[in-house]
Tab-separated table of C-alpha atoms in Angstrom:
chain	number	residue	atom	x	y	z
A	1	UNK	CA	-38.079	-52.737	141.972
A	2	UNK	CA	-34.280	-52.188	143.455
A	3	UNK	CA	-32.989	-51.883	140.257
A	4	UNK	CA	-35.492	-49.203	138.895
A	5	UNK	CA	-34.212	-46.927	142.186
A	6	UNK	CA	-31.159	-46.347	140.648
A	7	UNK	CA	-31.770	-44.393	137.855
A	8	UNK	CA	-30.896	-40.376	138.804
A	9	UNK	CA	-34.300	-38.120	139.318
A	10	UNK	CA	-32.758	-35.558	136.866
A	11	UNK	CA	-31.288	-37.724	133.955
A	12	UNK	CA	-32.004	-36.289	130.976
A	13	UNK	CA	-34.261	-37.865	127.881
A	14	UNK	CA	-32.398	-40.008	125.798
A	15	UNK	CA	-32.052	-38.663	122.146
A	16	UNK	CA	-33.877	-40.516	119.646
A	17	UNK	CA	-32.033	-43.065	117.681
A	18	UNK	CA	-32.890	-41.482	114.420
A	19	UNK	CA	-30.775	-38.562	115.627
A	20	UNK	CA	-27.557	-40.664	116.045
A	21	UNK	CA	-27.461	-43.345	112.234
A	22	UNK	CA	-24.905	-45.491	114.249
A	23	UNK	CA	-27.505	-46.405	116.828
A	24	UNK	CA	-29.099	-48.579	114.439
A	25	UNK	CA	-26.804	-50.714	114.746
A	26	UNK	CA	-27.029	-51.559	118.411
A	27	UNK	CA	-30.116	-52.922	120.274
A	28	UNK	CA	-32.137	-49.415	120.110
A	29	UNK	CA	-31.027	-49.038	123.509
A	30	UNK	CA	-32.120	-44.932	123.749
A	31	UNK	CA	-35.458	-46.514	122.607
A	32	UNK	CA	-35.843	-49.087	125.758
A	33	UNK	CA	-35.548	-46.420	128.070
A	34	UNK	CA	-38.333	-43.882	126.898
A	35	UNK	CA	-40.522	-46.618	126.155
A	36	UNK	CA	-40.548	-48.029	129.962
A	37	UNK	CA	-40.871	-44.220	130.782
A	38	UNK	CA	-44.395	-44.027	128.720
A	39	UNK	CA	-45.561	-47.540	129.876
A	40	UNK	CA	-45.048	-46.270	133.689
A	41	UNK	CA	-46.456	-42.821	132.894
A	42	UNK	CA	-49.914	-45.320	131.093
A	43	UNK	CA	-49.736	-47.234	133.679
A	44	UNK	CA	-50.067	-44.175	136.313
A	45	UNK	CA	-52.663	-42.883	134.491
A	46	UNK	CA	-54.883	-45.850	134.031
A	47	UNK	CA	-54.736	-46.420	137.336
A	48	UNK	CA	-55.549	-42.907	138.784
A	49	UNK	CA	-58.250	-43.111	136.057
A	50	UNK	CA	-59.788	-45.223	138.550
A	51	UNK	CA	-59.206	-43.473	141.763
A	52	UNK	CA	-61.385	-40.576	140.162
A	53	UNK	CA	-64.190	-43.084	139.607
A	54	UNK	CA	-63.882	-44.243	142.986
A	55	UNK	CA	-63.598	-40.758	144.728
A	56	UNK	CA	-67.316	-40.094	142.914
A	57	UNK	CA	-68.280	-43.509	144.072
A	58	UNK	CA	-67.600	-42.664	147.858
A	59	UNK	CA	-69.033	-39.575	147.973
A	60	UNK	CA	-71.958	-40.265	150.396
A	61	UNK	CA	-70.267	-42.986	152.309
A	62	UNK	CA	-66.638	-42.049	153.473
A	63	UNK	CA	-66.068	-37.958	154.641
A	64	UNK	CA	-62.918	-36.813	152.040
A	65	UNK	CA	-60.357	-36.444	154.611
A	66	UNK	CA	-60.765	-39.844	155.994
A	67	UNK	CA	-61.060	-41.053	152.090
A	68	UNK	CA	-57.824	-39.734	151.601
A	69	UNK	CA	-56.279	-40.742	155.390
A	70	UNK	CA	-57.012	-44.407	155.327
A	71	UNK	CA	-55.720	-44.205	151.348
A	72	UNK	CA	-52.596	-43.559	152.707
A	73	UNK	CA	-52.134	-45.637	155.470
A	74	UNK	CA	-52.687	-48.511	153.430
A	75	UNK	CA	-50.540	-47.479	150.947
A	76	UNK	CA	-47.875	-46.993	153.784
A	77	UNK	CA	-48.920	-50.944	154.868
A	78	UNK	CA	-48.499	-51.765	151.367
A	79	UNK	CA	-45.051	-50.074	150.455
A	80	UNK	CA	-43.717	-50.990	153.818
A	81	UNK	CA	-41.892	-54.469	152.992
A	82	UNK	CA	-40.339	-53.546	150.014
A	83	UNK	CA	-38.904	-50.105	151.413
A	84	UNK	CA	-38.404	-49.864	154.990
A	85	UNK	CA	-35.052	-51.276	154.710
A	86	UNK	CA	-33.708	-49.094	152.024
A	87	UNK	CA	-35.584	-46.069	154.215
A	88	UNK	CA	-33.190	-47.100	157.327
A	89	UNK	CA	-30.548	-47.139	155.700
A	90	UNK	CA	-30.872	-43.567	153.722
A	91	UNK	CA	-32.452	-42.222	156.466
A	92	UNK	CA	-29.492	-39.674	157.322
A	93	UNK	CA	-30.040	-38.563	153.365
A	94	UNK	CA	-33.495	-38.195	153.796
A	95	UNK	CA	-33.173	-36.072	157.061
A	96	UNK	CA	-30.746	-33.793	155.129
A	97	UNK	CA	-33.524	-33.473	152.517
A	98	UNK	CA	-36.598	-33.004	154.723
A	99	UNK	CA	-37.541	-29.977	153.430
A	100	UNK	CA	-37.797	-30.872	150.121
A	101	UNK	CA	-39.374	-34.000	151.157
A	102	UNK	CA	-42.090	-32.275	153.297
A	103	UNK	CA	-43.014	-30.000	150.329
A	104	UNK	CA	-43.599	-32.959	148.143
A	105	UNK	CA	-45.769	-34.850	151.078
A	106	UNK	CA	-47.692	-31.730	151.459
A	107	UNK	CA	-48.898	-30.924	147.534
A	108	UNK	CA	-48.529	-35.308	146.085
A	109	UNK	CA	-50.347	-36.609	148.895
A	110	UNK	CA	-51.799	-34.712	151.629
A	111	UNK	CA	-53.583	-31.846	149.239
A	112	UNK	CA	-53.855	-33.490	146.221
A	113	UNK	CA	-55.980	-36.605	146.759
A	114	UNK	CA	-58.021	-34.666	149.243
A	115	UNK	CA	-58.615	-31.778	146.872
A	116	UNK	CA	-60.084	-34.602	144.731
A	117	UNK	CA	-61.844	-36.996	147.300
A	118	UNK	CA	-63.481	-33.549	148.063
A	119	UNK	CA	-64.307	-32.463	144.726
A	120	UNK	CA	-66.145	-35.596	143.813
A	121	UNK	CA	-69.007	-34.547	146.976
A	122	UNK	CA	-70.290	-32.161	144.337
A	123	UNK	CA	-68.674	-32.827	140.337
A	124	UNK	CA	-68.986	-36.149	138.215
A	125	UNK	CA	-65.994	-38.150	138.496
A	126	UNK	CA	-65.784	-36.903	134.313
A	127	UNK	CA	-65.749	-33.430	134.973
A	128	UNK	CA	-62.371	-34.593	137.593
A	129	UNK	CA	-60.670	-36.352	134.964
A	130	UNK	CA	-60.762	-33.704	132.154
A	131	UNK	CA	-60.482	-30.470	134.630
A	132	UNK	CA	-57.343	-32.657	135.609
A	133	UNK	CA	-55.731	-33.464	132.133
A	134	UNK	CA	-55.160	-29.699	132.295
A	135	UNK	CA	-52.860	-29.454	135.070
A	136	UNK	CA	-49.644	-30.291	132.056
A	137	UNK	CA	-49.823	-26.717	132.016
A	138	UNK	CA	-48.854	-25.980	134.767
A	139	UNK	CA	-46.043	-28.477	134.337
A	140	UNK	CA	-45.175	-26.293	131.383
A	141	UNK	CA	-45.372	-22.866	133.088
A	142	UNK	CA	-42.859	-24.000	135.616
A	143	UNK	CA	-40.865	-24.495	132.406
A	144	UNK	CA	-41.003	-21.231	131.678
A	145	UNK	CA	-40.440	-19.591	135.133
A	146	UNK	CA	-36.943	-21.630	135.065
A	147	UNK	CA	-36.111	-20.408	131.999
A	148	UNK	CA	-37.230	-22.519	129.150
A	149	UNK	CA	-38.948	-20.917	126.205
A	150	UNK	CA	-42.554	-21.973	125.300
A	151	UNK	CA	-42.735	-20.656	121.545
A	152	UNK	CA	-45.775	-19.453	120.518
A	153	UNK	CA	-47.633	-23.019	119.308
A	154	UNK	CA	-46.968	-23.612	123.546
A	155	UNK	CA	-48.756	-20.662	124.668
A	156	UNK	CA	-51.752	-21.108	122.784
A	157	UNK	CA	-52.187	-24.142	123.203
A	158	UNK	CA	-52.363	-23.908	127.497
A	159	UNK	CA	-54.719	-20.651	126.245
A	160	UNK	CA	-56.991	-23.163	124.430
A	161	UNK	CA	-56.818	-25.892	126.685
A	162	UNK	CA	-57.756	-23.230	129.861
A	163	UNK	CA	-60.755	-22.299	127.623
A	164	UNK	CA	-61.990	-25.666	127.758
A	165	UNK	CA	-61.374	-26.102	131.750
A	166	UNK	CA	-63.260	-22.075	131.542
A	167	UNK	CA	-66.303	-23.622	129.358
A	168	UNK	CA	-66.640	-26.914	131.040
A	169	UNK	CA	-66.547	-25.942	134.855
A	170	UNK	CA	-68.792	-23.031	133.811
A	171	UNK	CA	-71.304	-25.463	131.913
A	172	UNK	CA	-70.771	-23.608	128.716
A	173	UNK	CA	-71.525	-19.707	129.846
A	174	UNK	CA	-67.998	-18.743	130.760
A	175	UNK	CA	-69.736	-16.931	133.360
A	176	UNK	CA	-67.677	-17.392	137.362
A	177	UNK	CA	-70.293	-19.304	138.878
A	178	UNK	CA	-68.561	-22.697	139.141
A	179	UNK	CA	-69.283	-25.899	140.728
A	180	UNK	CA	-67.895	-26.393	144.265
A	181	UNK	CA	-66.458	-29.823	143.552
A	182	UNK	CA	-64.713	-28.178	139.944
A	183	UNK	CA	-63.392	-25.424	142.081
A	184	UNK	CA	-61.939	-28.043	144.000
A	185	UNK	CA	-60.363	-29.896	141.150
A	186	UNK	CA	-58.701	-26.840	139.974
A	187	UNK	CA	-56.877	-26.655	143.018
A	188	UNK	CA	-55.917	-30.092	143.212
A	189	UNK	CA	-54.631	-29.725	139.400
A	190	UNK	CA	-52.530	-26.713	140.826
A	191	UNK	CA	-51.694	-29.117	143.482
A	192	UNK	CA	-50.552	-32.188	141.169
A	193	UNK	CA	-48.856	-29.853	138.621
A	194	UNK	CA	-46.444	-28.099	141.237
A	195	UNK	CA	-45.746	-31.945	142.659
A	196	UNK	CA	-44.524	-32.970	139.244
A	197	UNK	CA	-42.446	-30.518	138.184
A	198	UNK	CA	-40.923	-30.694	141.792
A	199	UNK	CA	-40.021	-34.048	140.832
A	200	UNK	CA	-37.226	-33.049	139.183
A	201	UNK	CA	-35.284	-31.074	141.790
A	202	UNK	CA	-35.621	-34.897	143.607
A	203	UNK	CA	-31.780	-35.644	145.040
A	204	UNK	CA	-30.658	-38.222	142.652
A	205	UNK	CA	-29.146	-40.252	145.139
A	206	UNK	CA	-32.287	-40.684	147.232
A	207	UNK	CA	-33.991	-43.986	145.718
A	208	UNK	CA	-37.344	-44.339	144.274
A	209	UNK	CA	-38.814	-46.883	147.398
A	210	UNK	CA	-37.447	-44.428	150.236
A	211	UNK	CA	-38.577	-41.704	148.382
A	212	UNK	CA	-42.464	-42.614	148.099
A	213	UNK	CA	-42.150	-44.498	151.657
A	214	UNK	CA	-40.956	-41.198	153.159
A	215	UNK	CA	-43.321	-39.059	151.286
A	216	UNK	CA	-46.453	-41.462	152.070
A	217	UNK	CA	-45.693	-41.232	155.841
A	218	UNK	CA	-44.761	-37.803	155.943
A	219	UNK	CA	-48.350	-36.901	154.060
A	220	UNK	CA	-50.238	-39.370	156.269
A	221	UNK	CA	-48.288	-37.507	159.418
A	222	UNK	CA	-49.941	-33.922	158.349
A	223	UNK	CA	-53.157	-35.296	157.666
A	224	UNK	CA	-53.226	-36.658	161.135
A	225	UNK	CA	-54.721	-33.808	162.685
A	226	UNK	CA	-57.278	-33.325	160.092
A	227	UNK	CA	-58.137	-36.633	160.150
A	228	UNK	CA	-58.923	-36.712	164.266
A	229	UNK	CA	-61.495	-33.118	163.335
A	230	UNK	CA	-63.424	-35.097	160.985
A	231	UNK	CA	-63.473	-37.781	163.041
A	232	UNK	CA	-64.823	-35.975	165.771
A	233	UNK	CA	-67.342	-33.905	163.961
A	234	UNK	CA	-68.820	-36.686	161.351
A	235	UNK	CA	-68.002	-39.782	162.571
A	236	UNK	CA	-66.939	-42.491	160.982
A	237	UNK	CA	-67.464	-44.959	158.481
A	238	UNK	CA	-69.124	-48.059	158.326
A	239	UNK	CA	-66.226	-50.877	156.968
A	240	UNK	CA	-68.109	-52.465	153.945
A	241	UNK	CA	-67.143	-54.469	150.766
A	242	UNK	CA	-68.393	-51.025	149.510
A	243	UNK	CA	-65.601	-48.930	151.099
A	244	UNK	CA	-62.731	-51.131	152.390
A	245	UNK	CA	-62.840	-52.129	148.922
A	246	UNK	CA	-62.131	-48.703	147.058
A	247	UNK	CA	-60.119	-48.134	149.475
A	248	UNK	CA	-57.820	-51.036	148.978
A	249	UNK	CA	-57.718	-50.035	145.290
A	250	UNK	CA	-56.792	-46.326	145.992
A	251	UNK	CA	-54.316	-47.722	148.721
A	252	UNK	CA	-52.466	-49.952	147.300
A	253	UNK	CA	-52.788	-49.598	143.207
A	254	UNK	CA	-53.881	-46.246	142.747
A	255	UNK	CA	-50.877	-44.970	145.797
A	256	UNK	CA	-48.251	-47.567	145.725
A	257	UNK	CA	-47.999	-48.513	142.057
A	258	UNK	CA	-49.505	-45.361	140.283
A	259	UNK	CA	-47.003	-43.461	142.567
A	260	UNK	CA	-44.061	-45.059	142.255
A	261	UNK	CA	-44.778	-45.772	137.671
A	262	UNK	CA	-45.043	-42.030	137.919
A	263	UNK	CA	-42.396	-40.782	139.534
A	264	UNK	CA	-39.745	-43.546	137.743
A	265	UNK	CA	-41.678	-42.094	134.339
A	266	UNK	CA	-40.721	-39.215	135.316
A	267	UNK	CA	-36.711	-39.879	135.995
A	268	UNK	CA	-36.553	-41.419	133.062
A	269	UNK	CA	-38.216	-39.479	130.319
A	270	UNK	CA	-39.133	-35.797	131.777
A	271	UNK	CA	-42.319	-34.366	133.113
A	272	UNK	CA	-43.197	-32.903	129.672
A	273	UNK	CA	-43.339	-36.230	128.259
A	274	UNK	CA	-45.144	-38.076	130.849
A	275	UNK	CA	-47.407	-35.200	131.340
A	276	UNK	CA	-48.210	-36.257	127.474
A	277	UNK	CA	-49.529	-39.441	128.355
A	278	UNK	CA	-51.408	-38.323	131.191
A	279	UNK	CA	-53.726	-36.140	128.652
A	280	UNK	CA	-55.107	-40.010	128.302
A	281	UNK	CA	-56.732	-39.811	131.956
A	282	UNK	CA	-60.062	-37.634	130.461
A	283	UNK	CA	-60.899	-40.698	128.266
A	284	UNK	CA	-59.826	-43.137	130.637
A	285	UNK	CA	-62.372	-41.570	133.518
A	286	UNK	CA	-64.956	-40.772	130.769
A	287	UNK	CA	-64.989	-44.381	130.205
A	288	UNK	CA	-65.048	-45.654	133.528
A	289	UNK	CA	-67.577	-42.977	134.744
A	290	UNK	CA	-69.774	-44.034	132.142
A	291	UNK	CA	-69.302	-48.070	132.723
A	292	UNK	CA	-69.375	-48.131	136.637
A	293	UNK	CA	-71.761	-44.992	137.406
A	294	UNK	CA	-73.403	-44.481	134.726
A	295	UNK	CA	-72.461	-40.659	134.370
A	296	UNK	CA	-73.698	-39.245	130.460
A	297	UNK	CA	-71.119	-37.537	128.920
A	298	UNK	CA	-73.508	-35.079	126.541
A	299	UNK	CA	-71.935	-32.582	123.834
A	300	UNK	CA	-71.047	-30.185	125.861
A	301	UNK	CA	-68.446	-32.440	127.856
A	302	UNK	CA	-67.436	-34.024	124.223
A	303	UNK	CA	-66.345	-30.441	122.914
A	304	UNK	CA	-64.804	-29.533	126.319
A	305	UNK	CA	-62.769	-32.673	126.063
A	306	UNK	CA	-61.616	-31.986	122.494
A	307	UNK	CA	-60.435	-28.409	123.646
A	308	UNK	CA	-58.563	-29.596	126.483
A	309	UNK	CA	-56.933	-32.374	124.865
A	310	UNK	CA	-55.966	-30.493	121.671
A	311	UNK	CA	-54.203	-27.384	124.184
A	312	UNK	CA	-52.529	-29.766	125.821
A	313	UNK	CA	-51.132	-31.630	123.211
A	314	UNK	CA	-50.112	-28.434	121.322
A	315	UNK	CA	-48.682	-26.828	125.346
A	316	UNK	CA	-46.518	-29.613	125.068
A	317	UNK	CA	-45.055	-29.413	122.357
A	318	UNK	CA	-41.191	-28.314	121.904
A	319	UNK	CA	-40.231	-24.521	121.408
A	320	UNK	CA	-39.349	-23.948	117.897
C-alpha cells in the first residue's frame, strides 16, 4: 500500500497506446496504469454497492448518525496501523493543508454517508443506488465551471440522466412530491460529487494513507457533537451480530478499502473515468437489494435505470 501513495493526486491519464505505434513494442505500460485505475474504481463501487444494502438493512435498528459515527471509528481502528506512521511524519504537510483537508472530511465522510444512512429510514436501498449513479454529473459540471467544454452529446446526456433521477424519485409523475429518504440521496449525491472532483486539487505530495487517516478522523471529529445529540435523545443501540456486523463491513471494507481504491482510481485515471465505472453501482445495489432484502425492482425502476445509465454514459463522454 506504500508504494500506491506515491503516485501524484493530479497526474494526468496516460494516452492510449494506440495513440503512440512505438508503444507496442514495450510492455503496454500506459495500459497497466488505467487498468489498476478501473479495477480500484470496481472495486470501490462493489463495495459501496453494499454499504447501500446495509444502510436499508439498519434502518430500524441503529439511528443514522450513530450508523455513520461508529462507521468511522472503525474505519479509523482499521486504517490506523498501516498509516499512523506516515500521518506523524507528514503531519506538518497536513497542518499546512487543513483547510483543504477539513472540506474533504466534511462532504466524503461526515455528510455523505449520513445523507445516505438517513435516506435509507424512508427509500429502498435501489432507489439509493440509482439516485446515486447520477451524481457523475456533477463531477462533470465542475468540469465545466473550471473551464472544460462539455459539447453538446455531454449536456444532454446529464439532461437525460436528471430526467430519470426526476421520474424515479417522483414515482413516475414528475410532480415535486418526493420521498424523504430520495430527497436525502440527492443531497448526499451533491455531497459525493463535490468530494470527487475535490480530489483532484489533493496536494500531490500528501500520500494516499495520511490522506484518508486524516480525513477519517477529521470527519469522525465533526460528527462528534452530533453523535452525543442522538445519543442523548434516542439512545443507543443494542450490539448484535445484526449491527456490529454491518457495521464492521461499512467500517472497515466499505471505509477503509472502498476509500482508499477510490481515491488511488482517481490519481491515476481522472474522476471522469472512474466516475464511468461507478455508473455500475445501480446494478450492483439492484442486485443486492433484491438478493438480501428482497426489494422488487418493477418497470418503472427498470426504465428509470436505463435513463440514468444511458445520461451518464453519454455526460461522460469527451467534448468533440
Amino acid at each position: 500500500m506504500a508504494v500506491l501513495d506515491r503516485t501524484p493526486a493530479h497526474t494526468a491519464p496516460t494516452a492510449h497506446p494506440a495513440a503512440h505505434p512505438a508503444a507496442h513494442s514495450t510492455a503496454h505500460p500506459a495500459a497497466r496504469p488505467i487498468g489498476i485505475g478501473l479495477a480500484l474504481a470496481a472495486l470501490a463501487t462493489g463495495v459501496w454497492s453494499g454499504s447501500f444494502v446495509t444502510s436499508r438493512a439498519l434502518h430500524d435498528t441503529v439511528p443514522p448518525v450513530q450508523h455513520a459515527f461508529w462507521r468511522w471509528v472503525i474505519a479509523i481502528v482499521a486504517v490506523a496501523p498501516f498509516a499512523a506512521r506516515q500521518t506523524w511524519r507528514q503531519r506538518g504537510l497536513l497542518r499546512e493543508h487543513l483547510k483543504f483537508l477539513l472540506v474533504a472530511a466534511l462532504l466524503g465522510v461526515t455528510v455523505y454517508n449520513t445523507l445516505v444512512n438517513q435516506a435509507g429510514m424512508t427509500t429502498t436501498a435501489g432507489n439509493m443506488g440509482m439516485i446515486m449513479a447520477a451524481s457523475p454529473v456533477l463531477m462533470a459540471v465542475y468540469e465545466r465551471l473550471g473551464g472544460a467544454r462539455l459539447g453538446a452529446r455531454r449536456v444532454t446526456g446529464m439532461l437525460v440522466a436528471c430526467v430519470g433521477v426526476l421520474l424515479l424519485v417522483s414515482k413516475g409523475s414528475l410532480a415535486m412530491d418526493f420521498a424523504v429518504g430520495d430527497l436525502w440521496v440527492i443531497a448526499g449525491a451533491l455531497s459525493f460529487g463535490s468530494y470527487s472532483a475535490l480530489l483532484k486539487r489533493k496536494p500531490a505530495e500528501i500520500g494516499g494513507l495520511p490522506f484518508l487517516f486524516s480525513t477519517f478522523v477529521l470527519g469522525a471529529l465533526m460528527l462528534l457533537p452530533v453523535y452525543a445529540a442522538s445519543y442523548a435523545v434516542q439512545g443507543g443501540f443494542e450490539p448484535t451480530p445484526g449491527t456490529v456486523s454491518p457495521l464492521l463491513y461499512v467500517g472497515v471494507v466499505s471505509s477503509a478499502v472502498a476509500f482508499f481504491a477510490w481515491n488511488k482510481a482517481i490519481s491515476i485515471i481522472g474522476a471522469a473515468r472512474a466516475g464511468v465505472v461507478y455508473y455500475l453501482q445501480p446494478v450492483c445495489v439492484a442486485l443486492l437489494s433484491f438478493a438480501l432484502l428482497g426489494e422488487a425492482m418493477g418497470p418503472l425502476q427498470v426504465l428509470c435505470m436505463g435513463l440514468i445509465l444511458g445520461g451518464v454514459v453519454l455526460g461522460s463522454a469527451r467534448a468533440k
